[in-house]
Amino acid sequence: MRIRTAARRIREGLVCVTGTGAGASVVLALLVLASVFVATVTPRASLAFRTRALRDIVSATSATRRSVSGSISLATLAAADFAGMHGPQFTNIEAELRSNLRAAGLALTPAGAWWGVATSYLRAPGAAKSAYDGEAEPQVELIERSSLRKHGTFIAGRMPVNASIRHFTATFEVAVTPAMAARFSLRTGSVITLADSETGAVSTARLIVTGIFRPADVRSAFWAADPDALKPSMNEASASAPAYWLGSALISDAELPDLKTAITAEQMTVTWEFPLGLDQLNANQIEPVENELAFGLPSLGLLKDSVAYPASIQLTAPVTGSLIQFVQTQSELGTLLSLLYVSLTVVGLVVLLLGARLLAERRAGEFGLLRARGAGRWQLAVVATRAGAIAVLPAAVVGVMLGVLVTSGEDVPLAWWLAGITCAVALAGVPWLALRHARLVAERADSAPSRRERLRRVVFDVAAVLLAAGGLQLLRFQGQPASGGTDWLTSAAPVLVAIPMAIIVVRAYPVVLRWLVALAGRRQGVTMFIGLARATRASASAILPAFALVLALGVIAFGAMLRTAVVTGDVARSWQAVGADAVIDASGSNAPVTPATQRAIARVPGVQAAAVVAVTSGTTGDGTTVGVVAVDPGRYAVLLARTPARPFPPGLARRSASGSLPALASAGAASALAHGSGVLIGTRVVKVRVIGKIDSTPGVRQHGPFIVVAAQSADRILGGDRPVPNVLLIVGQPDRPRLRALVAKVLPGAATITYRSDALAALTGAELQRGAYATLAQSAVAAGAFGAMIMLIMLALGARPRELTLARLVTMGLSQRQARFLVSAEALPAIAAATIGGAICAWVLVPLLAPSIDLSIFTGSDARVPVRADFTVIGYLAAGLIVLALLTLFAQSLAIRIRGVSRALRVGE
């Protein structure tokens, strides 16, 4: 029975959908699909690119920095009655530490943890000559590792097993890696003799090689934790002490008791390593993990006679530095992108309400007939709900499936909430608007609103404006939001600005239009007059589409301004980092930068200007080291004039008659030279006269106090001690292969070329930045599509009255050109008003959100990136909307001509 009833209701719903409102139902279904898709995919796509950036950071981090480790000396364990411990006991400690880490919420790689015991380095006077560096004898450490067989294979021999101690000599079976075997000339059966003056029970130790062990993954923390476990390394302790080779040998757990007897406990360390499963986490999960790694890593206290011992195994995680930077950056991005989530969802909700209104109006005749036959309001609501559900639910499911398919593997609870809210509004909108439309028809909506109705509208408008203003004022005082999560007040800022702007647009533009109608009435012809007169018929229902258009245009314009600001900031940062389009550092070259070299480089295709700089250092009388930069003031000023850098201060080229060296000085150098002390440059002490201040020298990196002098003055006063040109600055886009070949030819040695374009690409090419750009672009496209949908629905809602008016006027002799002009005069003022409101909305958002948005995350600079209003994109959007509106209106007028006036009049009846 229930199945038949459900089937009957579904059949009735399908009949409703395929009836008079079939077109509107299809439109509503498409709008639901688009809105739910955007609500689902936007947060998930944001998480996807942030997760990719996180995994790029993780993969670029060494294995040891992606692990949690703890170590303790065997002497400390012995003091806590752990002297007799060996493999199984170390494994128990590993299990307890792992349990503590997981309880703290840290993800560990499955079966990736291990423990190890290592001795200090012991002298190996019995090693082969290949292990000696001159007369310096090598040193070897003994290592025992858990699960050794899982991290490699034996290519020769077997696993070490036996150890013995006899007559103060210890014998151990060991395995070595191929690199160790090659350096120490070892094979199975080889013997290495160790000597150590600090051993406890023995004076020498013999190592018998039983196998050659090849590591499986040399980049894993198992091998990277101790580089000498993988291959020997050269130890260069100091310039006075001779260098020597360091190697290692692997023993088994069965030999550990004898090793602890042969070697003092102070010379042995136990280490536990736990590789983190950071590649299993998404970007939303990393912040609590980073907090745990930085501040909450657990430790394991030691016990002695069941009493806490004043020592513990403290765990550390060196990965926290890179994670802190990532968490801070994505927190800023989260604040920025949350503007898009909320704004796009709200715009989508308004689009759905407009689609529901279109369906309600298309079904108005049917709903009116039901009311005339005695149907109650709840019965009418049930019919409308059924008609809406048949269109909404399948479209919502398809929209969610498409969103999940596009961003598979990224689960964001916010996406489900936004999709659910969108679907709920679509379901509730149809019956609500149907009941509202029925009430308006009953109250003769064509008549002028009553005084009570007008007062209600004024109260609503004032309340909405005051609430929005209160929210904006609270946001203004709030400042920078806390790290992590979504700041809903900041996210709702575009909505709060769009609410009063939409109310002002809807209430103000009819007043302006009535003034234009009065002007049009004084002119000959009625086309403009009728079009503007019809445009003045604004009602409370116009607030919804105006609000959506204002918000959509504001979001697009604000996103474009953010993108422009970021690009400007990246370019400025690249100029600040490099100083020119190309910088050739010839300080390591074997050849000087001669005038002929300068001329040859200046002739490379793409070079617009070039200047040479000499960089050296000097010492003041009080021992302060100052950088000395010698430039040709004329050439250097011309080059800087082609860059965004400040103009080069004048006056440096003037000749000094006093014999002192004129210079521009940084603040630190000016302070050091304030007492009139000379500067030692080369072998000559010269008096420096400060003639001005300078903050930086583009193209030359200075990390302390510095002075800038004219190269001509330096040549005249310093003579043979003058600075030698060693840096060449280029402005333009030089031919890289030719420049590289020329530099290799004329400046052989260690000359390097740094390009500003490479620095800019590094700023704009990072995964987080690229993802943010893509999200801004995708959100702009979605907002633009929503804006187009809103405008088309607005035109569709007025299509029938407009068609009837045109049909009547055509019967009176209205030409096709006049018809196009009339419909343009009717529809374009609303679009123009919304465009102006969107531009103002974007302009207001700039100072409003400045305290809450930090774009320096894109440039890697400490300086904040300013956001300035840029209305170019608003002009393009307005032009696009107007063109789309004109095409739609012209198509409607053409349709009337094709169908015929009589049919249009009959449909209008």
Tab-separated table of N, CA, C and O in Angstrom, residues 684-762:
chain	number	residue	atom	x	y	z
A	684	ARG	N	95.286	51.256	1.883
A	684	ARG	CA	95.287	52.705	2.031
A	684	ARG	C	94.123	53.152	2.905
A	684	ARG	O	93.000	52.673	2.759
A	685	VAL	N	94.421	54.067	3.810
A	685	VAL	CA	93.402	54.670	4.662
A	685	VAL	C	92.983	55.980	4.010
A	685	VAL	O	93.826	56.860	3.755
A	686	VAL	N	91.719	56.123	3.715
A	686	VAL	CA	91.209	57.330	3.071
A	686	VAL	C	90.136	57.947	3.954
A	686	VAL	O	89.436	57.253	4.700
A	687	LYS	N	90.018	59.250	3.845
A	687	LYS	CA	88.980	59.957	4.568
A	687	LYS	C	87.715	59.969	3.728
A	687	LYS	O	87.745	60.332	2.543
A	688	VAL	N	86.611	59.580	4.309
A	688	VAL	CA	85.334	59.504	3.608
A	688	VAL	C	84.444	60.646	4.068
A	688	VAL	O	84.263	60.861	5.278
A	689	ARG	N	83.923	61.389	3.123
A	689	ARG	CA	83.016	62.494	3.432
A	689	ARG	C	81.606	62.098	3.004
A	689	ARG	O	81.342	61.882	1.809
A	690	VAL	N	80.702	61.961	3.966
A	690	VAL	CA	79.318	61.550	3.707
A	690	VAL	C	78.553	62.738	3.144
A	690	VAL	O	78.440	63.785	3.796
A	691	ILE	N	78.043	62.605	1.932
A	691	ILE	CA	77.294	63.688	1.297
A	691	ILE	C	75.804	63.373	1.179
A	691	ILE	O	75.032	64.191	0.669
A	692	GLY	N	75.395	62.203	1.603
A	692	GLY	CA	73.985	61.847	1.525
A	692	GLY	C	73.725	60.478	2.112
A	692	GLY	O	74.652	59.748	2.480
A	693	LYS	N	72.454	60.124	2.223
A	693	LYS	CA	72.037	58.838	2.779
A	693	LYS	C	71.482	57.952	1.670
A	693	LYS	O	70.936	58.431	0.679
A	694	ILE	N	71.625	56.664	1.831
A	694	ILE	CA	71.095	55.688	0.886
A	694	ILE	C	70.684	54.445	1.668
A	694	ILE	O	71.352	54.061	2.638
A	695	ASP	N	69.574	53.861	1.275
A	695	ASP	CA	69.044	52.710	2.010
A	695	ASP	C	69.454	51.376	1.392
A	695	ASP	O	69.617	50.387	2.105
A	696	SER	N	69.588	51.333	0.077
A	696	SER	CA	69.893	50.067	-0.576
A	696	SER	C	70.616	50.332	-1.881
A	696	SER	O	70.589	51.449	-2.415
A	697	THR	N	71.238	49.299	-2.382
A	697	THR	CA	71.917	49.356	-3.678
A	697	THR	C	71.355	48.237	-4.541
A	697	THR	O	71.770	47.079	-4.417
A	698	PRO	N	70.384	48.530	-5.401
A	698	PRO	CA	69.794	47.476	-6.232
A	698	PRO	C	70.852	46.734	-7.035
A	698	PRO	O	71.730	47.330	-7.648
A	699	GLY	N	70.748	45.417	-7.014
A	699	GLY	CA	71.699	44.581	-7.721
A	699	GLY	C	72.863	44.124	-6.877
A	699	GLY	O	73.601	43.222	-7.271
A	700	VAL	N	73.042	44.744	-5.698
A	700	VAL	CA	74.156	44.398	-4.807
A	700	VAL	C	73.580	44.123	-3.428
A	700	VAL	O	72.936	44.993	-2.836
A	701	ARG	N	73.764	42.926	-2.931
A	701	ARG	CA	73.231	42.560	-1.625
A	701	ARG	C	74.199	43.005	-0.535
A	701	ARG	O	75.387	42.669	-0.569
A	702	GLN	N	73.688	43.780	0.403
A	702	GLN	CA	74.492	44.259	1.518
A	702	GLN	C	73.858	43.791	2.816
A	702	GLN	O	72.647	43.931	3.008
A	703	HIS	N	74.654	43.212	3.696
A	703	HIS	CA	74.149	42.676	4.962
A	703	HIS	C	74.696	43.449	6.157
A	703	HIS	O	74.744	42.933	7.262
A	704	GLY	N	75.124	44.647	5.944
A	704	GLY	CA	75.662	45.459	7.026
A	704	GLY	C	75.810	46.888	6.556
A	704	GLY	O	75.292	47.280	5.501
A	705	PRO	N	76.523	47.719	7.310
A	705	PRO	CA	76.735	49.099	6.878
A	705	PRO	C	77.538	49.149	5.586
A	705	PRO	O	78.425	48.332	5.349
A	706	PHE	N	77.232	50.124	4.732
A	706	PHE	CA	77.926	50.211	3.450
A	706	PHE	C	77.950	51.668	2.993
A	706	PHE	O	77.160	52.513	3.458
A	707	ILE	N	78.873	51.949	2.071
A	707	ILE	CA	78.965	53.251	1.425
A	707	ILE	C	78.996	53.051	-0.073
A	707	ILE	O	79.423	52.003	-0.565
A	708	VAL	N	78.501	54.042	-0.806
A	708	VAL	CA	78.521	54.030	-2.270
A	708	VAL	C	79.362	55.211	-2.719
A	708	VAL	O	79.105	56.363	-2.318
A	709	VAL	N	80.373	54.944	-3.535
A	709	VAL	CA	81.279	55.985	-4.007
A	709	VAL	C	81.277	55.972	-5.526
A	709	VAL	O	80.877	54.990	-6.170
A	710	ALA	N	81.723	57.096	-6.116
A	710	ALA	CA	81.870	57.170	-7.560
A	710	ALA	C	83.140	56.443	-7.973
A	710	ALA	O	84.201	56.609	-7.355
A	711	ALA	N	83.036	55.629	-9.018
A	711	ALA	CA	84.195	54.867	-9.465
A	711	ALA	C	85.330	55.798	-9.885
A	711	ALA	O	86.509	55.501	-9.648
A	712	GLN	N	84.996	56.950	-10.506
A	712	GLN	CA	86.033	57.888	-10.932
A	712	GLN	C	86.791	58.452	-9.728
A	712	GLN	O	88.030	58.567	-9.754
A	713	SER	N	86.067	58.806	-8.673
A	713	SER	CA	86.725	59.324	-7.471
A	713	SER	C	87.575	58.256	-6.809
A	713	SER	O	88.681	58.533	-6.314
A	714	ALA	N	87.069	57.002	-6.787
A	714	ALA	CA	87.841	55.920	-6.185
A	714	ALA	C	89.126	55.672	-6.970
A	714	ALA	O	90.196	55.438	-6.382
A	715	ASP	N	89.068	55.737	-8.308
A	715	ASP	CA	90.280	55.544	-9.113
A	715	ASP	C	91.304	56.636	-8.828
A	715	ASP	O	92.516	56.361	-8.721
A	716	ARG	N	90.841	57.871	-8.680
A	716	ARG	CA	91.762	58.984	-8.495
A	716	ARG	C	92.385	58.988	-7.108
A	716	ARG	O	93.567	59.264	-6.946
A	717	ILE	N	91.598	58.657	-6.083
A	717	ILE	CA	92.096	58.766	-4.708
A	717	ILE	C	92.767	57.484	-4.252
A	717	ILE	O	93.815	57.512	-3.586
A	718	LEU	N	92.227	56.319	-4.624
A	718	LEU	CA	92.781	55.057	-4.129
A	718	LEU	C	93.888	54.510	-5.009
A	718	LEU	O	94.702	53.700	-4.547
A	719	GLY	N	93.922	54.886	-6.255
A	719	GLY	CA	94.984	54.401	-7.133
A	719	GLY	C	94.912	52.894	-7.292
A	719	GLY	O	93.909	52.320	-7.701
A	720	GLY	N	95.991	52.205	-6.967
A	720	GLY	CA	96.047	50.756	-7.124
A	720	GLY	C	95.155	50.000	-6.164
A	720	GLY	O	94.919	48.802	-6.362
A	721	ASP	N	94.660	50.647	-5.125
A	721	ASP	CA	93.760	49.983	-4.164
A	721	ASP	C	92.287	50.180	-4.515
A	721	ASP	O	91.417	49.838	-3.715
A	722	ARG	N	92.015	50.742	-5.679
A	722	ARG	CA	90.627	50.978	-6.067
A	722	ARG	C	89.898	49.642	-6.221
A	722	ARG	O	90.491	48.638	-6.608
A	723	PRO	N	88.585	49.621	-5.930
A	723	PRO	CA	87.806	48.382	-6.089
A	723	PRO	C	87.765	47.938	-7.544
A	723	PRO	O	87.652	48.750	-8.459
A	724	VAL	N	87.879	46.655	-7.750
A	724	VAL	CA	87.864	46.079	-9.096
A	724	VAL	C	86.425	45.749	-9.479
A	724	VAL	O	85.707	45.119	-8.697
A	725	PRO	N	85.949	46.172	-10.659
A	725	PRO	CA	84.575	45.830	-11.070
A	725	PRO	C	84.355	44.311	-11.055
A	725	PRO	O	85.118	43.562	-11.648
A	726	ASN	N	83.305	43.882	-10.381
A	726	ASN	CA	83.030	42.445	-10.284
A	726	ASN	C	81.550	42.094	-10.357
A	726	ASN	O	81.183	40.930	-10.218
A	727	VAL	N	80.676	43.063	-10.561
A	727	VAL	CA	79.243	42.812	-10.716
A	727	VAL	C	78.755	43.622	-11.907
A	727	VAL	O	79.070	44.811	-12.029
A	728	LEU	N	77.978	42.978	-12.778
A	728	LEU	CA	77.447	43.658	-13.952
A	728	LEU	C	75.931	43.518	-13.938
A	728	LEU	O	75.402	42.406	-13.855
A	729	LEU	N	75.240	44.664	-14.003
A	729	LEU	CA	73.777	44.696	-13.955
A	729	LEU	C	73.221	44.917	-15.343
A	729	LEU	O	73.753	45.733	-16.111
A	730	ILE	N	72.139	44.203	-15.670
A	730	ILE	CA	71.524	44.280	-16.991
A	730	ILE	C	70.033	44.528	-16.834
A	730	ILE	O	69.365	43.897	-16.002
A	731	VAL	N	69.502	45.437	-17.640
A	731	VAL	CA	68.065	45.659	-17.744
A	731	VAL	C	67.638	45.262	-19.144
A	731	VAL	O	68.270	45.654	-20.136
A	732	GLY	N	66.568	44.501	-19.233
A	732	GLY	CA	66.093	43.980	-20.512
A	732	GLY	C	65.893	42.481	-20.417
A	732	GLY	O	65.970	41.882	-19.334
A	733	GLN	N	65.609	41.872	-21.550
A	733	GLN	CA	65.431	40.426	-21.604
A	733	GLN	C	66.507	39.840	-22.517
A	733	GLN	O	66.274	39.598	-23.702
A	734	PRO	N	67.718	39.617	-21.985
A	734	PRO	CA	68.820	39.165	-22.835
A	734	PRO	C	68.600	37.740	-23.337
A	734	PRO	O	67.907	36.932	-22.704
A	735	ASP	N	69.191	37.459	-24.467
A	735	ASP	CA	69.189	36.107	-25.034
A	735	ASP	C	70.018	35.220	-24.104
A	735	ASP	O	71.241	35.325	-24.051
A	736	ARG	N	69.362	34.341	-23.381
A	736	ARG	CA	70.054	33.576	-22.337
A	736	ARG	C	71.174	32.690	-22.872
A	736	ARG	O	72.284	32.701	-22.318
A	737	PRO	N	70.938	31.884	-23.903
A	737	PRO	CA	72.050	31.049	-24.383
A	737	PRO	C	73.259	31.862	-24.815
A	737	PRO	O	74.404	31.499	-24.507
A	738	ARG	N	73.024	32.974	-25.550
A	738	ARG	CA	74.153	33.784	-25.992
A	738	ARG	C	74.848	34.460	-24.828
A	738	ARG	O	76.080	34.547	-24.794
A	739	LEU	N	74.058	34.939	-23.855
A	739	LEU	CA	74.679	35.581	-22.695
A	739	LEU	C	75.485	34.572	-21.895
A	739	LEU	O	76.603	34.866	-21.445
A	740	ARG	N	74.937	33.379	-21.714
A	740	ARG	CA	75.646	32.351	-20.964
A	740	ARG	C	76.941	31.956	-21.665
A	740	ARG	O	78.002	31.812	-21.022
A	741	ALA	N	76.881	31.807	-22.980
A	741	ALA	CA	78.101	31.444	-23.722
A	741	ALA	C	79.132	32.559	-23.664
A	741	ALA	O	80.339	32.300	-23.512
A	742	LEU	N	78.682	33.804	-23.758
A	742	LEU	CA	79.618	34.935	-23.716
A	742	LEU	C	80.275	35.051	-22.352
A	742	LEU	O	81.488	35.275	-22.240
A	743	VAL	N	79.478	34.901	-21.281
A	743	VAL	CA	80.036	35.002	-19.929
A	743	VAL	C	81.040	33.878	-19.688
A	743	VAL	O	82.103	34.094	-19.089
A	744	ALA	N	80.717	32.674	-20.148
A	744	ALA	CA	81.666	31.574	-19.976
A	744	ALA	C	82.973	31.835	-20.723
A	744	ALA	O	84.041	31.360	-20.311
A	745	LYS	N	82.892	32.605	-21.816
A	745	LYS	CA	84.088	32.879	-22.616
A	745	LYS	C	84.918	34.018	-22.039
A	745	LYS	O	86.145	33.892	-21.893
A	746	VAL	N	84.276	35.138	-21.713
A	746	VAL	CA	85.044	36.325	-21.294
A	746	VAL	C	85.263	36.372	-19.785
A	746	VAL	O	86.127	37.111	-19.307
A	747	LEU	N	84.446	35.635	-19.005
A	747	LEU	CA	84.604	35.609	-17.547
A	747	LEU	C	84.699	34.161	-17.090
A	747	LEU	O	83.808	33.648	-16.399
A	748	PRO	N	85.744	33.445	-17.448
A	748	PRO	CA	85.848	32.029	-17.069
A	748	PRO	C	86.008	31.892	-15.565
A	748	PRO	O	86.507	32.776	-14.881
A	749	GLY	N	85.559	30.775	-15.072
A	749	GLY	CA	85.663	30.533	-13.635
A	749	GLY	C	84.301	30.377	-13.012
A	749	GLY	O	83.431	29.687	-13.543
A	750	ALA	N	84.100	31.061	-11.902
A	750	ALA	CA	82.877	30.876	-11.114
A	750	ALA	C	81.896	32.018	-11.286
A	750	ALA	O	81.156	32.353	-10.358
A	751	ALA	N	81.871	32.687	-12.445
A	751	ALA	CA	80.906	33.751	-12.682
A	751	ALA	C	79.491	33.159	-12.729
A	751	ALA	O	79.259	32.129	-13.357
A	752	THR	N	78.553	33.807	-12.073
A	752	THR	CA	77.175	33.325	-12.016
A	752	THR	C	76.240	34.393	-12.563
A	752	THR	O	76.506	35.590	-12.467
A	753	ILE	N	75.114	33.942	-13.149
A	753	ILE	CA	74.102	34.839	-13.692
A	753	ILE	C	72.800	34.583	-12.949
A	753	ILE	O	72.325	33.448	-12.885
A	754	THR	N	72.221	35.635	-12.397
A	754	THR	CA	70.939	35.543	-11.695
A	754	THR	C	69.911	36.339	-12.476
A	754	THR	O	70.136	37.518	-12.790
A	755	TYR	N	68.798	35.707	-12.812
A	755	TYR	CA	67.741	36.355	-13.593
A	755	TYR	C	66.563	36.696	-12.687
A	755	TYR	O	66.124	35.877	-11.871
A	756	ARG	N	66.030	37.897	-12.882
A	756	ARG	CA	64.865	38.306	-12.106
A	756	ARG	C	63.650	37.473	-12.474
A	756	ARG	O	62.799	37.180	-11.623
A	757	SER	N	63.527	37.077	-13.726
A	757	SER	CA	62.385	36.265	-14.150
A	757	SER	C	62.351	34.932	-13.419
A	757	SER	O	61.274	34.394	-13.144
A	758	ASP	N	63.525	34.381	-13.082
A	758	ASP	CA	63.553	33.130	-12.320
A	758	ASP	C	63.044	33.357	-10.902
A	758	ASP	O	62.320	32.517	-10.351
A	759	ALA	N	63.445	34.479	-10.307
A	759	ALA	CA	62.943	34.795	-8.965
A	759	ALA	C	61.440	35.009	-8.982
A	759	ALA	O	60.721	34.572	-8.071
A	760	LEU	N	60.925	35.672	-10.037
A	760	LEU	CA	59.481	35.880	-10.152
A	760	LEU	C	58.754	34.560	-10.354
A	760	LEU	O	57.692	34.332	-9.766
A	761	ALA	N	59.325	33.671	-11.173
A	761	ALA	CA	58.699	32.369	-11.398
A	761	ALA	C	58.661	31.549	-10.118
A	761	ALA	O	57.712	30.803	-9.865
A	762	ALA	N	59.706	31.676	-9.289
A	762	ALA	CA	59.714	30.945	-8.015
A	762	ALA	C	58.619	31.439	-7.090
A	762	ALA	O	58.029	30.657	-6.331
